Amino acid sequence: QKEVEQDPGPLSVPEGAIVSLNCTYSNSAFQYFMWYRQYSRKGPELLMYTYSSGNKEDGRFTAQVDKSSKYISLFIRDSQPSDSATYLCAFNTNAGKSTFGDGTTLTVKP
Amino acid sequence: DADVTQTPRNRITKTGKRIMLECSQTKGHDRMYWYRQDPGLGLRLIYYSFDVKDINKGEISDGYSVSRQAQAKFSLSLESAIPNQTALYFCATSESRQGLIGTDTQYFGPGTRLTVL
């Protein structure tokens, strides 16, 4: 069984929609939770970072962590065409390495 | 200028050839990583290095080797390339937030698209 399962997508939504991206994990040692965004033909870049259960908001983006259910989500409000990308969840243990989900490709149509 | 650079950006080679992919960074980070990305398989760790004298295998190191020439340089070699090594390869660096191990977030290069015929 994989340590990380990410909703596979692809996901296509109209501009202005609320988007929900989700990952589950099985490794209880994961302590740090991240979302990366990867545009086509580019390397991933960090979008959100958190280490506690609950919600963390940054503009139109909200990262949600539920450690008891081993579930994390990324919400995008008022989605824009510029949000079209692949989103990767990532997890760190105290050892410092990251484990990535397979990614969900999002397309926001004008 | 980009903080993490990779050369070449694209490479087409033949089965059995030796290939080297190079990564340089100006971020001053001690930690460097090599990943490959395949459609539907996400990012898989090949090798990582937490400092110049520290090299570690990742989950898919067979068929690959690395060299950490300096803090800023980390090279990946395919000793005898085979077609199933066709993939997008990323180099990344990281630092721990406030010195706390585990809080690393990674900074990726632009990738090298490798095709092995």
PDB file of C-alpha atoms in Angstrom:
ATOM      1  CA  GLN A   1       0.000   0.000   0.000  1.00  0.00           C
ATOM      2  CA  LYS A   2       1.287   3.427  -0.887  1.00  0.00           C
ATOM      3  CA  GLU A   3       2.004   5.833   1.948  1.00  0.00           C
ATOM      4  CA  VAL A   4       0.214   8.641   0.130  1.00  0.00           C
ATOM      5  CA  GLU A   5      -2.905   8.487  -2.016  1.00  0.00           C
ATOM      6  CA  GLN A   6      -3.931  11.595  -3.931  1.00  0.00           C
ATOM      7  CA  ASP A   7      -7.211  12.051  -5.800  1.00  0.00           C
ATOM      8  CA  PRO A   8      -6.041  11.363  -9.363  1.00  0.00           C
ATOM      9  CA  GLY A   9      -8.084  13.800 -11.388  1.00  0.00           C
ATOM     10  CA  PRO A  10      -7.872  15.328 -13.871  1.00  0.00           C
ATOM     11  CA  LEU A  11     -10.189  18.035 -12.667  1.00  0.00           C
ATOM     12  CA  SER A  12     -11.840  20.613 -14.910  1.00  0.00           C
ATOM     13  CA  VAL A  13     -13.874  23.483 -13.443  1.00  0.00           C
ATOM     14  CA  PRO A  14     -15.299  26.809 -14.652  1.00  0.00           C
ATOM     15  CA  GLU A  15     -13.666  30.043 -13.586  1.00  0.00           C
ATOM     16  CA  GLY A  16     -14.869  31.167 -10.169  1.00  0.00           C
ATOM     17  CA  ALA A  17     -15.556  27.658  -8.878  1.00  0.00           C
ATOM     18  CA  ILE A  18     -14.356  26.350  -5.525  1.00  0.00           C
ATOM     19  CA  VAL A  19     -11.843  23.554  -5.965  1.00  0.00           C
ATOM     20  CA  SER A  20     -11.075  20.812  -3.459  1.00  0.00           C
ATOM     21  CA  LEU A  21      -7.897  18.741  -3.792  1.00  0.00           C
ATOM     22  CA  ASN A  22      -7.380  15.825  -1.424  1.00  0.00           C
ATOM     23  CA  CYS A  23      -4.755  13.404  -0.121  1.00  0.00           C
ATOM     24  CA  THR A  24      -4.807  10.626   2.426  1.00  0.00           C
ATOM     25  CA  TYR A  25      -1.740   9.161   4.110  1.00  0.00           C
ATOM     26  CA  SER A  26      -0.929   6.157   6.228  1.00  0.00           C
ATOM     27  CA  ASN A  27       2.418   7.039   7.854  1.00  0.00           C
ATOM     28  CA  SER A  28       1.848   8.328  11.377  1.00  0.00           C
ATOM     29  CA  ALA A  29       5.401   9.731  11.355  1.00  0.00           C
ATOM     30  CA  PHE A  30       4.411  12.451   8.892  1.00  0.00           C
ATOM     31  CA  GLN A  31       4.509  15.688  10.832  1.00  0.00           C
ATOM     32  CA  TYR A  32       4.710  18.397   8.180  1.00  0.00           C
ATOM     33  CA  PHE A  33       2.221  18.873   5.365  1.00  0.00           C
ATOM     34  CA  MET A  34       2.751  20.761   2.148  1.00  0.00           C
ATOM     35  CA  TRP A  35       1.144  21.539  -1.170  1.00  0.00           C
ATOM     36  CA  TYR A  36       3.223  22.195  -4.257  1.00  0.00           C
ATOM     37  CA  ARG A  37       2.016  23.633  -7.555  1.00  0.00           C
ATOM     38  CA  GLN A  38       3.602  22.605 -10.826  1.00  0.00           C
ATOM     39  CA  TYR A  39       2.946  24.448 -14.046  1.00  0.00           C
ATOM     40  CA  SER A  40       3.481  22.680 -17.344  1.00  0.00           C
ATOM     41  CA  ARG A  41       7.179  22.295 -18.194  1.00  0.00           C
ATOM     42  CA  LYS A  42       8.247  23.721 -14.831  1.00  0.00           C
ATOM     43  CA  GLY A  43       9.483  22.348 -11.533  1.00  0.00           C
ATOM     44  CA  PRO A  44       7.124  22.180  -8.540  1.00  0.00           C
ATOM     45  CA  GLU A  45       7.013  25.196  -6.246  1.00  0.00           C
ATOM     46  CA  LEU A  46       5.801  25.373  -2.662  1.00  0.00           C
ATOM     47  CA  LEU A  47       2.304  26.758  -2.294  1.00  0.00           C
ATOM     48  CA  MET A  48       1.278  26.031   1.293  1.00  0.00           C
ATOM     49  CA  TYR A  49       2.936  24.591   4.393  1.00  0.00           C
ATOM     50  CA  THR A  50       1.514  23.579   7.752  1.00  0.00           C
ATOM     51  CA  TYR A  51       2.301  21.265  10.634  1.00  0.00           C
ATOM     52  CA  SER A  52      -0.837  21.267  12.761  1.00  0.00           C
ATOM     53  CA  SER A  53      -4.381  20.032  12.390  1.00  0.00           C
ATOM     54  CA  GLY A  54      -6.875  22.649  11.319  1.00  0.00           C
ATOM     55  CA  ASN A  55      -7.004  25.251   8.592  1.00  0.00           C
ATOM     56  CA  LYS A  56      -4.375  27.611   7.262  1.00  0.00           C
ATOM     57  CA  GLU A  57      -5.424  30.349   4.884  1.00  0.00           C
ATOM     58  CA  ASP A  58      -3.371  32.296   2.365  1.00  0.00           C
ATOM     59  CA  GLY A  59      -5.407  34.481   0.057  1.00  0.00           C
ATOM     60  CA  ARG A  60      -7.661  32.284  -2.058  1.00  0.00           C
ATOM     61  CA  PHE A  61      -5.975  29.118  -0.802  1.00  0.00           C
ATOM     62  CA  THR A  62      -6.812  27.154   2.347  1.00  0.00           C
ATOM     63  CA  ALA A  63      -4.872  24.110   3.514  1.00  0.00           C
ATOM     64  CA  GLN A  64      -6.742  21.782   5.833  1.00  0.00           C
ATOM     65  CA  VAL A  65      -5.181  18.999   7.889  1.00  0.00           C
ATOM     66  CA  ASP A  66      -6.976  16.306   9.877  1.00  0.00           C
ATOM     67  CA  LYS A  67      -4.314  14.230  11.599  1.00  0.00           C
ATOM     68  CA  SER A  68      -6.810  11.919  13.261  1.00  0.00           C
ATOM     69  CA  SER A  69      -8.209  10.877   9.888  1.00  0.00           C
ATOM     70  CA  LYS A  70      -4.844  11.188   8.102  1.00  0.00           C
ATOM     71  CA  TYR A  71      -6.357  13.453   5.512  1.00  0.00           C
ATOM     72  CA  ILE A  72      -5.287  16.767   4.003  1.00  0.00           C
ATOM     73  CA  SER A  73      -7.039  19.048   1.580  1.00  0.00           C
ATOM     74  CA  LEU A  74      -6.316  22.168  -0.426  1.00  0.00           C
ATOM     75  CA  PHE A  75      -9.211  24.476  -1.224  1.00  0.00           C
ATOM     76  CA  ILE A  76      -9.039  27.136  -3.921  1.00  0.00           C
ATOM     77  CA  ARG A  77     -11.725  29.818  -3.855  1.00  0.00           C
ATOM     78  CA  ASP A  78     -12.706  31.897  -6.866  1.00  0.00           C
ATOM     79  CA  SER A  79     -10.521  29.749  -9.105  1.00  0.00           C
ATOM     80  CA  GLN A  80      -8.774  31.480 -11.998  1.00  0.00           C
ATOM     81  CA  PRO A  81      -7.375  30.185 -15.295  1.00  0.00           C
ATOM     82  CA  SER A  82      -3.921  30.941 -13.882  1.00  0.00           C
ATOM     83  CA  ASP A  83      -4.568  28.265 -11.245  1.00  0.00           C
ATOM     84  CA  SER A  84      -4.461  25.614 -13.982  1.00  0.00           C
ATOM     85  CA  ALA A  85      -1.578  23.363 -12.956  1.00  0.00           C
ATOM     86  CA  THR A  86      -0.759  20.069 -11.296  1.00  0.00           C
ATOM     87  CA  TYR A  87      -1.001  20.114  -7.511  1.00  0.00           C
ATOM     88  CA  LEU A  88       1.118  17.766  -5.426  1.00  0.00           C
ATOM     89  CA  CYS A  89       0.643  17.038  -1.752  1.00  0.00           C
ATOM     90  CA  ALA A  90       3.833  16.317   0.191  1.00  0.00           C
ATOM     91  CA  PHE A  91       4.676  15.047   3.645  1.00  0.00           C
ATOM     92  CA  ASN A  92       7.805  15.179   5.811  1.00  0.00           C
ATOM     93  CA  THR A  93       8.873  13.147   8.793  1.00  0.00           C
ATOM     94  CA  ASN A  94      11.421  14.435  11.272  1.00  0.00           C
ATOM     95  CA  ALA A  95      14.101  12.838   9.087  1.00  0.00           C
ATOM     96  CA  GLY A  96      13.722  15.643   6.565  1.00  0.00           C
ATOM     97  CA  LYS A  97      12.823  13.805   3.354  1.00  0.00           C
ATOM     98  CA  SER A  98       9.593  14.503   1.517  1.00  0.00           C
ATOM     99  CA  THR A  99       7.091  11.965   0.231  1.00  0.00           C
ATOM    100  CA  PHE A 100       4.935  13.239  -2.623  1.00  0.00           C
ATOM    101  CA  GLY A 101       1.518  12.345  -3.906  1.00  0.00           C
ATOM    102  CA  ASP A 102       1.133  11.552  -7.597  1.00  0.00           C
ATOM    103  CA  GLY A 103      -0.480  14.905  -8.350  1.00  0.00           C
ATOM    104  CA  THR A 104      -3.879  16.168  -9.487  1.00  0.00           C
ATOM    105  CA  THR A 105      -4.061  18.147 -12.702  1.00  0.00           C
ATOM    106  CA  LEU A 106      -6.485  21.056 -12.539  1.00  0.00           C
ATOM    107  CA  THR A 107      -7.838  23.018 -15.496  1.00  0.00           C
ATOM    108  CA  VAL A 108      -9.844  26.182 -14.854  1.00  0.00           C
ATOM    109  CA  LYS A 109     -11.817  27.202 -17.924  1.00  0.00           C
ATOM    110  CA  PRO A 110     -12.579  30.885 -18.594  1.00  0.00           C
TER     111      PRO A 110
ATOM    112  CA  ASP B   1      19.047  34.209 -12.420  1.00  0.00           C
ATOM    113  CA  ALA B   2      17.440  30.943 -11.353  1.00  0.00           C
ATOM    114  CA  ASP B   3      18.424  29.633  -7.908  1.00  0.00           C
ATOM    115  CA  VAL B   4      18.511  25.988  -9.050  1.00  0.00           C
ATOM    116  CA  THR B   5      19.722  25.252 -12.555  1.00  0.00           C
ATOM    117  CA  GLN B   6      19.868  21.994 -14.455  1.00  0.00           C
ATOM    118  CA  THR B   7      21.781  21.075 -17.574  1.00  0.00           C
ATOM    119  CA  PRO B   8      20.932  19.916 -20.123  1.00  0.00           C
ATOM    120  CA  ARG B   9      17.232  20.810 -20.300  1.00  0.00           C
ATOM    121  CA  ASN B  10      16.567  18.179 -22.933  1.00  0.00           C
ATOM    122  CA  ARG B  11      18.561  15.137 -23.973  1.00  0.00           C
ATOM    123  CA  ILE B  12      17.950  12.311 -26.386  1.00  0.00           C
ATOM    124  CA  THR B  13      20.314   9.382 -26.166  1.00  0.00           C
ATOM    125  CA  LYS B  14      20.601   5.736 -27.124  1.00  0.00           C
ATOM    126  CA  THR B  15      20.433   2.594 -25.047  1.00  0.00           C
ATOM    127  CA  GLY B  16      23.756   1.776 -23.407  1.00  0.00           C
ATOM    128  CA  LYS B  17      25.154   5.306 -23.419  1.00  0.00           C
ATOM    129  CA  ARG B  18      26.459   6.971 -20.273  1.00  0.00           C
ATOM    130  CA  ILE B  19      24.645  10.173 -19.403  1.00  0.00           C
ATOM    131  CA  MET B  20      25.325  12.837 -16.795  1.00  0.00           C
ATOM    132  CA  LEU B  21      22.766  15.371 -15.619  1.00  0.00           C
ATOM    133  CA  GLU B  22      24.089  18.338 -13.705  1.00  0.00           C
ATOM    134  CA  CYS B  23      22.546  20.524 -11.040  1.00  0.00           C
ATOM    135  CA  SER B  24      23.844  23.751  -9.539  1.00  0.00           C
ATOM    136  CA  GLN B  25      22.320  25.962  -6.868  1.00  0.00           C
ATOM    137  CA  THR B  26      22.982  29.411  -5.516  1.00  0.00           C
ATOM    138  CA  LYS B  27      20.638  29.153  -2.535  1.00  0.00           C
ATOM    139  CA  GLY B  28      23.376  28.066  -0.141  1.00  0.00           C
ATOM    140  CA  HIS B  29      21.406  24.996   0.941  1.00  0.00           C
ATOM    141  CA  ASP B  30      23.198  21.933   2.260  1.00  0.00           C
ATOM    142  CA  ARG B  31      20.586  19.434   1.116  1.00  0.00           C
ATOM    143  CA  MET B  32      20.169  18.352  -2.474  1.00  0.00           C
ATOM    144  CA  TYR B  33      17.986  15.748  -4.153  1.00  0.00           C
ATOM    145  CA  TRP B  34      17.399  14.015  -7.469  1.00  0.00           C
ATOM    146  CA  TYR B  35      13.891  12.918  -8.470  1.00  0.00           C
ATOM    147  CA  ARG B  36      12.325  11.450 -11.535  1.00  0.00           C
ATOM    148  CA  GLN B  37       8.761  12.192 -12.569  1.00  0.00           C
ATOM    149  CA  ASP B  38       6.705   9.864 -14.716  1.00  0.00           C
ATOM    150  CA  PRO B  39       3.063  10.333 -15.733  1.00  0.00           C
ATOM    151  CA  GLY B  40       0.799   8.881 -13.049  1.00  0.00           C
ATOM    152  CA  LEU B  41       3.707   8.027 -10.755  1.00  0.00           C
ATOM    153  CA  GLY B  42       4.442  11.385  -9.199  1.00  0.00           C
ATOM    154  CA  LEU B  43       7.913  12.314  -7.963  1.00  0.00           C
ATOM    155  CA  ARG B  44      10.169   9.446  -6.942  1.00  0.00           C
ATOM    156  CA  LEU B  45      13.389  10.020  -5.041  1.00  0.00           C
ATOM    157  CA  ILE B  46      16.545   8.647  -6.673  1.00  0.00           C
ATOM    158  CA  TYR B  47      19.333   9.950  -4.397  1.00  0.00           C
ATOM    159  CA  TYR B  48      19.742  12.638  -1.797  1.00  0.00           C
ATOM    160  CA  SER B  49      22.613  14.342  -0.038  1.00  0.00           C
ATOM    161  CA  PHE B  50      22.392  16.238   3.251  1.00  0.00           C
ATOM    162  CA  ASP B  51      25.922  17.600   2.932  1.00  0.00           C
ATOM    163  CA  VAL B  52      28.986  17.185   0.714  1.00  0.00           C
ATOM    164  CA  LYS B  53      30.145  13.997   2.470  1.00  0.00           C
ATOM    165  CA  ASP B  54      26.694  12.458   2.804  1.00  0.00           C
ATOM    166  CA  ILE B  55      25.092  10.491  -0.062  1.00  0.00           C
ATOM    167  CA  ASN B  56      21.995   8.338   0.371  1.00  0.00           C
ATOM    168  CA  LYS B  57      19.937   6.109  -1.873  1.00  0.00           C
ATOM    169  CA  GLY B  58      16.314   6.925  -2.442  1.00  0.00           C
ATOM    170  CA  GLU B  59      13.522   4.596  -3.401  1.00  0.00           C
ATOM    171  CA  ILE B  60      14.669   3.984  -7.002  1.00  0.00           C
ATOM    172  CA  SER B  61      18.486   4.230  -7.077  1.00  0.00           C
ATOM    173  CA  ASP B  62      19.206   1.142  -9.206  1.00  0.00           C
ATOM    174  CA  GLY B  63      20.833   2.124 -12.507  1.00  0.00           C
ATOM    175  CA  TYR B  64      21.825   5.566 -11.216  1.00  0.00           C
ATOM    176  CA  SER B  65      24.801   7.067  -9.397  1.00  0.00           C
ATOM    177  CA  VAL B  66      25.502  10.545  -8.047  1.00  0.00           C
ATOM    178  CA  SER B  67      28.387  12.806  -7.203  1.00  0.00           C
ATOM    179  CA  ARG B  68      28.317  15.766  -4.831  1.00  0.00           C
ATOM    180  CA  GLN B  69      31.239  17.808  -6.096  1.00  0.00           C
ATOM    181  CA  ALA B  70      30.633  20.786  -3.835  1.00  0.00           C
ATOM    182  CA  GLN B  71      27.888  22.231  -1.694  1.00  0.00           C
ATOM    183  CA  ALA B  72      26.416  23.841  -4.785  1.00  0.00           C
ATOM    184  CA  LYS B  73      26.748  20.961  -7.271  1.00  0.00           C
ATOM    185  CA  PHE B  74      25.076  17.566  -7.422  1.00  0.00           C
ATOM    186  CA  SER B  75      25.302  15.381 -10.539  1.00  0.00           C
ATOM    187  CA  LEU B  76      23.267  12.365 -11.549  1.00  0.00           C
ATOM    188  CA  SER B  77      24.714   9.694 -13.842  1.00  0.00           C
ATOM    189  CA  LEU B  78      23.102   6.921 -15.791  1.00  0.00           C
ATOM    190  CA  GLU B  79      25.947   4.481 -16.365  1.00  0.00           C
ATOM    191  CA  SER B  80      24.210   2.580 -19.167  1.00  0.00           C
ATOM    192  CA  ALA B  81      20.942   4.189 -20.130  1.00  0.00           C
ATOM    193  CA  ILE B  82      17.888   2.055 -20.870  1.00  0.00           C
ATOM    194  CA  PRO B  83      14.514   3.073 -22.361  1.00  0.00           C
ATOM    195  CA  ASN B  84      12.580   2.804 -19.079  1.00  0.00           C
ATOM    196  CA  GLN B  85      14.781   5.611 -17.739  1.00  0.00           C
ATOM    197  CA  THR B  86      12.990   7.952 -20.114  1.00  0.00           C
ATOM    198  CA  ALA B  87      11.473  10.525 -17.766  1.00  0.00           C
ATOM    199  CA  LEU B  88      11.553  14.075 -16.468  1.00  0.00           C
ATOM    200  CA  TYR B  89      14.352  14.518 -13.931  1.00  0.00           C
ATOM    201  CA  PHE B  90      14.317  17.176 -11.241  1.00  0.00           C
ATOM    202  CA  CYS B  91      17.007  18.411  -8.921  1.00  0.00           C
ATOM    203  CA  ALA B  92      15.914  20.071  -5.694  1.00  0.00           C
ATOM    204  CA  THR B  93      17.460  21.739  -2.671  1.00  0.00           C
ATOM    205  CA  SER B  94      16.073  22.293   0.784  1.00  0.00           C
ATOM    206  CA  GLU B  95      16.725  23.875   4.117  1.00  0.00           C
ATOM    207  CA  SER B  96      15.149  23.289   7.470  1.00  0.00           C
ATOM    208  CA  ARG B  97      12.993  26.078   8.815  1.00  0.00           C
ATOM    209  CA  GLN B  98      14.552  27.600  11.900  1.00  0.00           C
ATOM    210  CA  GLY B  99      17.065  24.751  11.865  1.00  0.00           C
ATOM    211  CA  LEU B 100      14.413  22.153  12.668  1.00  0.00           C
ATOM    212  CA  ILE B 101      15.031  18.898  10.794  1.00  0.00           C
ATOM    213  CA  GLY B 102      11.877  17.756   9.077  1.00  0.00           C
ATOM    214  CA  THR B 103      10.529  21.166   8.265  1.00  0.00           C
ATOM    215  CA  ASP B 104      12.276  21.166   4.899  1.00  0.00           C
ATOM    216  CA  THR B 105      10.528  22.586   1.937  1.00  0.00           C
ATOM    217  CA  GLN B 106      12.065  21.947  -1.416  1.00  0.00           C
ATOM    218  CA  TYR B 107      13.120  24.237  -4.222  1.00  0.00           C
ATOM    219  CA  PHE B 108      13.098  22.587  -7.605  1.00  0.00           C
ATOM    220  CA  GLY B 109      15.061  23.196 -10.758  1.00  0.00           C
ATOM    221  CA  PRO B 110      13.332  23.449 -14.139  1.00  0.00           C
ATOM    222  CA  GLY B 111      13.861  19.782 -14.977  1.00  0.00           C
ATOM    223  CA  THR B 112      15.686  17.754 -17.611  1.00  0.00           C
ATOM    224  CA  ARG B 113      13.624  15.834 -20.119  1.00  0.00           C
ATOM    225  CA  LEU B 114      15.561  12.656 -20.954  1.00  0.00           C
ATOM    226  CA  THR B 115      14.619  10.286 -23.745  1.00  0.00           C
ATOM    227  CA  VAL B 116      16.422   6.971 -24.136  1.00  0.00           C
ATOM    228  CA  LEU B 117      15.858   5.315 -27.493  1.00  0.00           C
TER     229      LEU B 117
END
